[in-house]
């Protein structure tokens, strides 16, 4: 009997451990998607047009930029319809005496000029599109409007000038294609906070396609309007102004955390420490000039008295020559060294001081520590450095 009693109480204790106490409250769980509600409740619009995991998977400036970008694409589609109609009229569509061969030659010449312009522009400015993506994103739409203006103008000029005008317009639009495509890729990489660049790009394509469909509907209505000069130019001016305004708002909404020349000079100019958003509000979008500093300069630009930055004597050399600062970089110099070299050169130009004094001033500012504190992306330092590097100096 004693053995049976012990076994009974042992089984009772095990059962008590397995069953939760009735006096404790039950833990409730709620399924969420990221920081928001379940994806299934977001609707088909988010599924088709927004990246998976939105808004957690993209940066905070994504939605505002996309809204303005969609509006500018719609307005650009309307002016594009006016330009297409003007070019067709210029090549003789609808005229009995028009030659199909002449129209084909004009069209091929127009396309050829655009291809040549694309090659030259990409070779001359391709390296600047990453570092100044906001500037070139806006410039791309300005050149697009210039091209549309010239295409509309081509139907009002003397027939002998039609081909040169449309060729220049094609070159202008080719610049738009290169600058717009390259900067779009750079901005997509910025928006893709969760390493989802492909998804962000794909959904951006969906948005663009939907806006293009709306543009076709609106453009069809515009194409049926009378072809009077007053109406054509009036519509062009109206929608071009709206197009440019939307582009300014779109680019202004973007807050980039990478370091380029303009942002670094803003940080050096201001007395107080600025955050990424504060610098974005102070950025100039289209017309601005930075100090004449040649990063990655060859050693042939330096004389024998050129001195290294004493804090890190082999990372960079700085000298002033003919009003320009020359910064030579060591082969394995870090991103931090590039920032320090640029800052020393900037101080030498603006304060008109020697390199040693500039280096001392920079150590007091401690620019690198400030950049880290304000959460700047120090992995993307875009200072347009040249290709020259040095290994040793004898």
mmCIF file of C-alpha atoms in Angstrom, residues 26 58 68 83 88 95 105 112 115 135 153 209 235 239 250 257 288 298 311 367 380 390:
data_model
loop_
_atom_site.group_PDB
_atom_site.id
_atom_site.type_symbol
_atom_site.label_atom_id
_atom_site.label_comp_id
_atom_site.label_asym_id
_atom_site.label_seq_id
_atom_site.Cartn_x
_atom_site.Cartn_y
_atom_site.Cartn_z
ATOM 1 C CA UNK A 26 -3.604 32.942 -21.057
ATOM 2 C CA UNK A 58 11.652 51.004 -47.984
ATOM 3 C CA UNK A 68 5.270 63.314 -57.297
ATOM 4 C CA UNK A 83 5.467 66.433 -79.749
ATOM 5 C CA UNK A 88 4.410 63.209 -87.727
ATOM 6 C CA UNK A 95 -0.014 65.003 -97.126
ATOM 7 C CA UNK A 105 15.430 58.751 -93.956
ATOM 8 C CA UNK A 112 21.073 58.060 -85.283
ATOM 9 C CA UNK A 115 22.361 57.271 -80.405
ATOM 10 C CA UNK A 135 20.866 66.948 -59.646
ATOM 11 C CA UNK A 153 8.879 73.654 -82.928
ATOM 12 C CA UNK A 209 3.100 51.413 -66.727
ATOM 13 C CA UNK A 235 -1.042 73.125 -73.468
ATOM 14 C CA UNK A 239 1.863 70.890 -68.635
ATOM 15 C CA UNK A 250 9.949 64.737 -56.068
ATOM 16 C CA UNK A 257 22.647 59.754 -46.588
ATOM 17 C CA UNK A 288 25.501 74.978 -57.620
ATOM 18 C CA UNK A 298 48.701 62.622 -59.997
ATOM 19 C CA UNK A 311 47.916 62.656 -38.452
ATOM 20 C CA UNK A 367 34.285 65.570 -39.028
ATOM 21 C CA UNK A 380 29.113 55.419 -49.860
ATOM 22 C CA UNK A 390 50.475 56.443 -55.151
#
